[in-house]
Short mmCIF file of C-alpha atoms in Angstrom, two decimals:
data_model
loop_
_atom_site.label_atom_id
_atom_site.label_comp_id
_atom_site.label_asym_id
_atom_site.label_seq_id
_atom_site.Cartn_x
_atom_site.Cartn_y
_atom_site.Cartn_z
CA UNK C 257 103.22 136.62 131.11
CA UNK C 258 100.46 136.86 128.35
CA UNK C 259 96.81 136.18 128.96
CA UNK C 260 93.54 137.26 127.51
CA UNK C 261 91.56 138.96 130.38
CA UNK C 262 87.45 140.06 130.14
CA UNK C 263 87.12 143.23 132.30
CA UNK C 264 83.67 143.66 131.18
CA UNK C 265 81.05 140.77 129.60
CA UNK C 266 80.31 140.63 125.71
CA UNK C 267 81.21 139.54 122.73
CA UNK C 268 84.51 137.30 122.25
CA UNK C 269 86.13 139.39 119.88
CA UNK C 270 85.26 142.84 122.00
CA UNK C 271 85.46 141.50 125.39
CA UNK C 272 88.88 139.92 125.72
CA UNK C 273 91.79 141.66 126.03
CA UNK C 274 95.50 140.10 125.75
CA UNK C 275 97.41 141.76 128.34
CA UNK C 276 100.59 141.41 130.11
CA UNK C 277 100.11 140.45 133.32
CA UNK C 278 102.04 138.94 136.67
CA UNK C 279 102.39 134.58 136.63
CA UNK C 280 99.39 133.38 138.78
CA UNK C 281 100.26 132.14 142.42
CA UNK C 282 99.15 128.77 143.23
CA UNK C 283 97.23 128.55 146.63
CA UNK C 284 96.91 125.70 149.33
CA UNK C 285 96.77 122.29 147.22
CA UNK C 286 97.39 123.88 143.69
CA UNK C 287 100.01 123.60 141.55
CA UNK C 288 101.44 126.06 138.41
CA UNK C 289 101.41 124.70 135.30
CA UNK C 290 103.04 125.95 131.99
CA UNK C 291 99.58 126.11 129.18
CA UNK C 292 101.28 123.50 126.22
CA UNK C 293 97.39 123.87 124.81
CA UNK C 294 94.38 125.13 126.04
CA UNK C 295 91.25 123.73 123.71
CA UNK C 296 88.49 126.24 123.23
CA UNK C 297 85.06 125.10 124.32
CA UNK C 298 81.55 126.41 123.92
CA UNK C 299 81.48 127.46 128.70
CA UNK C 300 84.67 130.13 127.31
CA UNK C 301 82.19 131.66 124.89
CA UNK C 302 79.15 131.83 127.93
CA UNK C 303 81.95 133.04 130.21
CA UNK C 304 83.09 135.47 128.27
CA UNK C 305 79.13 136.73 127.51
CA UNK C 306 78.80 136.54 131.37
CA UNK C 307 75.95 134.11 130.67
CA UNK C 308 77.78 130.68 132.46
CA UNK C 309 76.69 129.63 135.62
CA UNK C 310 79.67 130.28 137.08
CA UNK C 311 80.69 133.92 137.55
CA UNK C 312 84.80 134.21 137.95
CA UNK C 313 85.22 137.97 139.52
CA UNK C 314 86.42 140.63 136.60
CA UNK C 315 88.89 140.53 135.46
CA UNK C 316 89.41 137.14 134.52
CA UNK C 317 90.62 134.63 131.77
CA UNK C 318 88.88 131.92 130.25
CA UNK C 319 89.89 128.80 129.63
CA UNK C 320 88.58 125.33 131.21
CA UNK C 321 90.93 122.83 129.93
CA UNK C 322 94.41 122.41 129.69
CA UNK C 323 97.38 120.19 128.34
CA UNK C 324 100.04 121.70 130.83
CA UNK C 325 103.33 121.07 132.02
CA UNK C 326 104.27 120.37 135.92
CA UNK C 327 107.63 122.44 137.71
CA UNK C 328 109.22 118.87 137.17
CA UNK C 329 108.28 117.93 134.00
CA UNK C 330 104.94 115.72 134.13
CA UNK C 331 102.43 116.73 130.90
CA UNK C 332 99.41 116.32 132.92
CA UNK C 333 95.64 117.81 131.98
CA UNK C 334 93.71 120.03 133.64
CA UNK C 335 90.84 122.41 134.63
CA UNK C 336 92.74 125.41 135.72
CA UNK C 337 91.52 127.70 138.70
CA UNK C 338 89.32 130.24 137.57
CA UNK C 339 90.04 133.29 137.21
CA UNK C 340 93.18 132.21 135.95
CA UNK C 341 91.81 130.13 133.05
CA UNK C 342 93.60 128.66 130.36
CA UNK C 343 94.29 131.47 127.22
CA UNK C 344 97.35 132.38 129.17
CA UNK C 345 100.85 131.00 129.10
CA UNK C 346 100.43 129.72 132.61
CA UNK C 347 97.92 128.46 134.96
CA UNK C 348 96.95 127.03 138.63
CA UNK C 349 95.09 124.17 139.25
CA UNK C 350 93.72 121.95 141.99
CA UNK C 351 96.81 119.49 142.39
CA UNK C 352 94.23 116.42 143.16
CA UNK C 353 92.46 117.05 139.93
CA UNK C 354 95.36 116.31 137.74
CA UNK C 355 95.17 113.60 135.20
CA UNK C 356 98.39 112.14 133.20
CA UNK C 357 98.41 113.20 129.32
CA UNK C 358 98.05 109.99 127.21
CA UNK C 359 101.41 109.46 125.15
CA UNK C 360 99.60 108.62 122.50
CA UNK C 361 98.40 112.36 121.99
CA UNK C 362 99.97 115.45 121.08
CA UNK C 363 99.01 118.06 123.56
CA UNK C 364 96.13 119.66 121.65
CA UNK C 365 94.42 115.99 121.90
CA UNK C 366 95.02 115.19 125.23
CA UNK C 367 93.53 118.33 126.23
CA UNK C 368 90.52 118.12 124.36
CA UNK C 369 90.10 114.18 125.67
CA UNK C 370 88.88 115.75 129.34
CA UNK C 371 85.82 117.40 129.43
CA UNK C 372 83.91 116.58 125.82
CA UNK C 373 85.05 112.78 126.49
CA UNK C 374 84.29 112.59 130.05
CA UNK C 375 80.69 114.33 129.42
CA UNK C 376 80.06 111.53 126.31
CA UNK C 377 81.15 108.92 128.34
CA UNK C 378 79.40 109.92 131.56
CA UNK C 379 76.48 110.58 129.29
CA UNK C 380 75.93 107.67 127.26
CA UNK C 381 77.60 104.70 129.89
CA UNK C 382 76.58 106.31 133.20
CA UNK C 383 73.31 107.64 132.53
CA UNK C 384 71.80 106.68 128.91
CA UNK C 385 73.71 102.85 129.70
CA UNK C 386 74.26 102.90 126.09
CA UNK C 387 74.52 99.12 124.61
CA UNK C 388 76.07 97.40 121.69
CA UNK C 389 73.75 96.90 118.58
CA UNK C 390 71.84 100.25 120.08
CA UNK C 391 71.39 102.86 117.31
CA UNK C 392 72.30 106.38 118.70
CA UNK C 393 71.62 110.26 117.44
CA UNK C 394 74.19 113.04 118.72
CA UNK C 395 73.07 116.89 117.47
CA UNK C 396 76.24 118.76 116.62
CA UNK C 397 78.10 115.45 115.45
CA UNK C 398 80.96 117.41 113.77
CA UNK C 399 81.47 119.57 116.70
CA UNK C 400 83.69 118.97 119.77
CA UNK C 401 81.34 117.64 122.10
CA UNK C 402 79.48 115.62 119.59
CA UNK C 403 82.80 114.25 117.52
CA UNK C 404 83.56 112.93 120.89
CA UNK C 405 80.34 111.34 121.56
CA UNK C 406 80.44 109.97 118.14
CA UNK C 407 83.53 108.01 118.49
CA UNK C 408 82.26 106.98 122.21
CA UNK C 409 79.14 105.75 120.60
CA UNK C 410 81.14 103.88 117.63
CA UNK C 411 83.50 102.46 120.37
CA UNK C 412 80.79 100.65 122.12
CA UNK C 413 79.62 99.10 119.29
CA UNK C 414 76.77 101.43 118.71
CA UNK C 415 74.71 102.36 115.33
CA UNK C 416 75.35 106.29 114.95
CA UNK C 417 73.51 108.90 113.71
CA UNK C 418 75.14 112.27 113.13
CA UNK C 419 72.93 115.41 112.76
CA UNK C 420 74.95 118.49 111.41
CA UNK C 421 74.20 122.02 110.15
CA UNK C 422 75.47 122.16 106.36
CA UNK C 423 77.61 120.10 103.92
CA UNK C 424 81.19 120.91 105.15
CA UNK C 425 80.14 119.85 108.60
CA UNK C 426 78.57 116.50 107.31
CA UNK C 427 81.69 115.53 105.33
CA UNK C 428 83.36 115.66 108.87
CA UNK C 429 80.70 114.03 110.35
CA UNK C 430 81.02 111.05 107.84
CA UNK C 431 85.13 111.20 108.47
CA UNK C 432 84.03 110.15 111.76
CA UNK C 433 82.37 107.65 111.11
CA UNK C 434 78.53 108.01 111.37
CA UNK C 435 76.64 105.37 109.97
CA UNK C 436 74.02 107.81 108.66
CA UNK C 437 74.76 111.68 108.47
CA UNK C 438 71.44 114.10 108.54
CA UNK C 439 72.00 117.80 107.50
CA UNK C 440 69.76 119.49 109.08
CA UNK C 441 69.64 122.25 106.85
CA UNK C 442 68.12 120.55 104.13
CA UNK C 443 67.15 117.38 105.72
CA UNK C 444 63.79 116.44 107.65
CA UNK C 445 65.39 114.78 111.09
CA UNK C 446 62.53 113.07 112.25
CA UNK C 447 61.26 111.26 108.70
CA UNK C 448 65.15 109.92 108.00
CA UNK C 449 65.84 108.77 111.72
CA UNK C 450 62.51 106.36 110.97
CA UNK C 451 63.18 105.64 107.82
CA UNK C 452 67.04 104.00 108.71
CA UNK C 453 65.99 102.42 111.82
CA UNK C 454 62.84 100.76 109.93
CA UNK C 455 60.15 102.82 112.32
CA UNK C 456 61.81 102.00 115.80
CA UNK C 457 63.43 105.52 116.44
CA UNK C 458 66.74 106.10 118.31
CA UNK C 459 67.50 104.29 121.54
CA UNK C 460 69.96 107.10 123.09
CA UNK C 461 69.77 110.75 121.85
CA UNK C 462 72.98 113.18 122.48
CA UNK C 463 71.72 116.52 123.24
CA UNK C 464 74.40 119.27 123.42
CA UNK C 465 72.20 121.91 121.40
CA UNK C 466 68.41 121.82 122.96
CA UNK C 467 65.86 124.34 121.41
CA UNK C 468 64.00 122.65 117.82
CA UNK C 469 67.19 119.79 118.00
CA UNK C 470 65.21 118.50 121.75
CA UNK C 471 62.21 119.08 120.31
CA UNK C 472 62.76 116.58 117.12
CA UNK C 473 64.30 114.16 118.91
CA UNK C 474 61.53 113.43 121.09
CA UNK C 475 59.47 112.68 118.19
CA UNK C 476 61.69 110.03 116.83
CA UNK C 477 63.42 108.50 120.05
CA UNK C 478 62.55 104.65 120.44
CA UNK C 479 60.53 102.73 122.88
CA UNK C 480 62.21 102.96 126.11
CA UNK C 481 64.89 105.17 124.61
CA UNK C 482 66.61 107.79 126.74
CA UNK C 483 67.60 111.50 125.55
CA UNK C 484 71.01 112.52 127.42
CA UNK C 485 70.67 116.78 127.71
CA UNK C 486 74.27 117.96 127.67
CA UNK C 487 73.55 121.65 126.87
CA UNK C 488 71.97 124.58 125.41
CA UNK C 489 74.18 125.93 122.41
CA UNK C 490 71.47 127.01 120.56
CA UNK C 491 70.20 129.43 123.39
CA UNK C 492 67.27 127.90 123.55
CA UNK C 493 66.05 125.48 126.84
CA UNK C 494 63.26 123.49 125.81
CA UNK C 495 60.48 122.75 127.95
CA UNK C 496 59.87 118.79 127.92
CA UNK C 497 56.10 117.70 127.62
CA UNK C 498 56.16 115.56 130.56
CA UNK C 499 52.97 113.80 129.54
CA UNK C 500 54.80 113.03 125.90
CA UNK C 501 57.66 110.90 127.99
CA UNK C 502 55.16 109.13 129.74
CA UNK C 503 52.92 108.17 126.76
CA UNK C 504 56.18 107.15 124.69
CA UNK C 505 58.07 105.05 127.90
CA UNK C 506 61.52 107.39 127.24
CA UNK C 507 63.10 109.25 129.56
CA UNK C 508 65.11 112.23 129.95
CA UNK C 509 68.33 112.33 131.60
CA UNK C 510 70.58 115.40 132.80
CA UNK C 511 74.36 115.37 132.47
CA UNK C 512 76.36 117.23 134.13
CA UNK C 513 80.04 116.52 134.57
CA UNK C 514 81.45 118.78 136.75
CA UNK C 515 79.06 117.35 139.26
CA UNK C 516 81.01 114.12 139.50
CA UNK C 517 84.25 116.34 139.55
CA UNK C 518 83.19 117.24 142.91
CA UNK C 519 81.00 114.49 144.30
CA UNK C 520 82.45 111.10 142.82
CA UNK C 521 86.24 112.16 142.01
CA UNK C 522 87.65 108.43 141.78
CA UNK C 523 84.81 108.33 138.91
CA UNK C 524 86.67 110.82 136.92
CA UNK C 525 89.93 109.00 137.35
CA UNK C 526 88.44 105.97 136.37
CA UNK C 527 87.01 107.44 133.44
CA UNK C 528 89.91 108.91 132.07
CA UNK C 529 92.13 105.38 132.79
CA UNK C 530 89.02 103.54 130.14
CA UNK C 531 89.55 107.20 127.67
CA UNK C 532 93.55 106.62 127.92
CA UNK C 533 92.84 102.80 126.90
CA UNK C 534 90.74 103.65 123.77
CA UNK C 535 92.90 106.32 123.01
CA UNK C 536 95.92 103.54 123.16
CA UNK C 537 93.98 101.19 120.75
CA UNK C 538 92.97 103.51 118.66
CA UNK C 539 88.92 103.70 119.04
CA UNK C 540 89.07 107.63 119.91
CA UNK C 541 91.04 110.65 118.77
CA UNK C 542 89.92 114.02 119.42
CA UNK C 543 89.30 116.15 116.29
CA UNK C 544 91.25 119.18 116.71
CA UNK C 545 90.95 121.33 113.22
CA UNK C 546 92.95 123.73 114.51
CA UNK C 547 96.05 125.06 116.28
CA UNK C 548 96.36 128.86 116.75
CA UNK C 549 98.71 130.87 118.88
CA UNK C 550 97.89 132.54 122.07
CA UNK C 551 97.28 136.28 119.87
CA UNK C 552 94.65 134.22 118.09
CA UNK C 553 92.62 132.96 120.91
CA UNK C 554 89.77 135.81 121.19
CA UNK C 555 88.60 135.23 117.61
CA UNK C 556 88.58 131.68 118.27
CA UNK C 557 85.87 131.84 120.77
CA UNK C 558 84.33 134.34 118.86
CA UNK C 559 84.22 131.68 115.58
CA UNK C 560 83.20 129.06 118.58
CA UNK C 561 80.30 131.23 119.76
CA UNK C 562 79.21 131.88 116.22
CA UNK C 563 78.98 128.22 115.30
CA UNK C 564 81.55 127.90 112.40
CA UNK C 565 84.01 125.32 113.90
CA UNK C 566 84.21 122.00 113.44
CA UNK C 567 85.98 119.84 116.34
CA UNK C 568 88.10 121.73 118.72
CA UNK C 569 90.41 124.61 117.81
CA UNK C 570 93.48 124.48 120.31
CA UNK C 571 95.25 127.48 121.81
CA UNK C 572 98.87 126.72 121.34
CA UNK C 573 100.85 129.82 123.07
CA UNK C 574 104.23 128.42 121.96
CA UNK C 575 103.19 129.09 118.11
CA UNK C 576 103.66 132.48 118.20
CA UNK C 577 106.45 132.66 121.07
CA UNK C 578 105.21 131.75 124.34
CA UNK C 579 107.45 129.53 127.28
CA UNK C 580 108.83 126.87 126.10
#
């Protein structure tokens, strides 16, 4: 089979190699899966930089979620077993872990509804407890994390704020329906969140980006607010003045999903049952601008990592020939 392998950390576009190389063996409690669409997310860009957390041993392929299809037919999604991530034509993964695909999505959406929507809805119903009438700001709004915490945040009845990087990415912010989009670019952040909310601030902030975005939203987060951190993208991990939380009453609350992959599983499954429901009625779609084939995936990432993308851009190996 095909699969784009790193044998040494760098750049997308230098770093991965597509390579012919033997189907992955599942071990004790996985399963293979044939890749229908693997969605490219911001970890494949750190992976491939060797800057993730999480090390795989070289060589390996990225790839952390999957639309795939069972040996008997099932469309199920996934986090495949690293090092034999998902820019490949097939996968293993942890047979426990699997979640049905939604028939109301094509596979490109149903694999991007796993890991941005379960981090949004972890994020702001788990730990922000996010309310109707609540006015919320996600950074990165037109992105694939924060599209997905948009249309969470719409979907519980919340006022949302979009913050975006330049016009193209604010028209798809406003397609999503943000009640108020905020180029950054050209836009003061802090003056226009006060201005719409009449003073008050946001309630719930939606941090995927840190750096200058962490440091502006804790100047205009509300009374008692709470500011979700989700991630780093812009490199930079800001270091919270303690003694500003305590003077403002806010607080600041870490997210990390795959901790609830592997301490609270049932949570996950329950998760994804509420994500299949909206998904059903119609309150959440994932925003996938793009569907490339399998040859295309390294300068995905690369366009990923450089912060051109809107939404998610899905790795479809069957466009340009893959199993079928």
């Amino acid at each position: 089979m095909q699969a784009w392998r790193v044998h040494t950390p760098g750049e997308p576009r230098e770093a991965l190699r597509l390579e012919e190389v033997p189907e992955p063996v599942p071990g004790e409690g996985e399963v293979k899966l044939r890749v229908l669409a693997a969605n490219v997310n911001f970890p494949d860009a750190l992976l491939v930089r060797g800057q993730y957390q999480i090390r795989p041993p070289l060589p390996f392929t990225p790839g952390v979620e999957i639309c795939g299809e069972t040996e008997d037919g099932r469309r199920v999604i996934a986090t495949p077993s690293l090092p034999h991530g998902g820019f490949a034509e097939y996968v293993t993964a942890a047979a426990h872990a699997l979640l049905p695909a939604p028939d109301t999505l094509d596979d490109a959406e149903a694999a991007a509804l796993h890991i941005g929507y379960q981090t949004g809805w972890f994020g702001l119903h788990r730990r922000a407890r996010l309310q109707s009438g609540e006015t919320l700001l996600v950074h990165a709004a037109a992105g694939g994390v924060g599209s997905a915490a948009v249309q969470l945040g719409k979907a519980a009845g919340a006022t949302v704020i979009g913050v975006v990087g330049g016009k193209a990415k604010a028209r798809t912010a406003e397609a999503l329906g943000c009640d108020l989009v905020i180029d950054r670019t050209e836009q003061d952040l802090v003056s226009h969140v006060k201005e719409f909310t009449g003073g008050r601030g946001a309630d719930v902030v939606y941090d995927p980006v840190g750096g200058d975005s962490y440091t502006a939203s804790a100047k205009c987060v509300a009374f008692e607010g709470r500011i979700v951190v989700v991630g780093f993208a812009s490199g930079t991990i800001p270091a919270p003045a303690l003694n500003h939380a305590l003077v403002k009453n806010y607080a600041i609350l870490g997210l990390h999903w795959g901790l609830y992959a592997a301490k609270e599983p049932a949570s996950v499954l329950a998760c994804h049952t509420e994500l299949t429901r909206l998904a059903a009625e119609g309150l959440v779609k994932p925003l996938v601008s793009e569907r490339v084939p399998l040859s295309a995936a390294a300068d995905a990432v690369q366009r990923l990592a450089d912060g051109t993308t809107t939404g998610r851009i899905a790795v479809v190996p069957a466009l340009d020939g893959g199993p079928r």
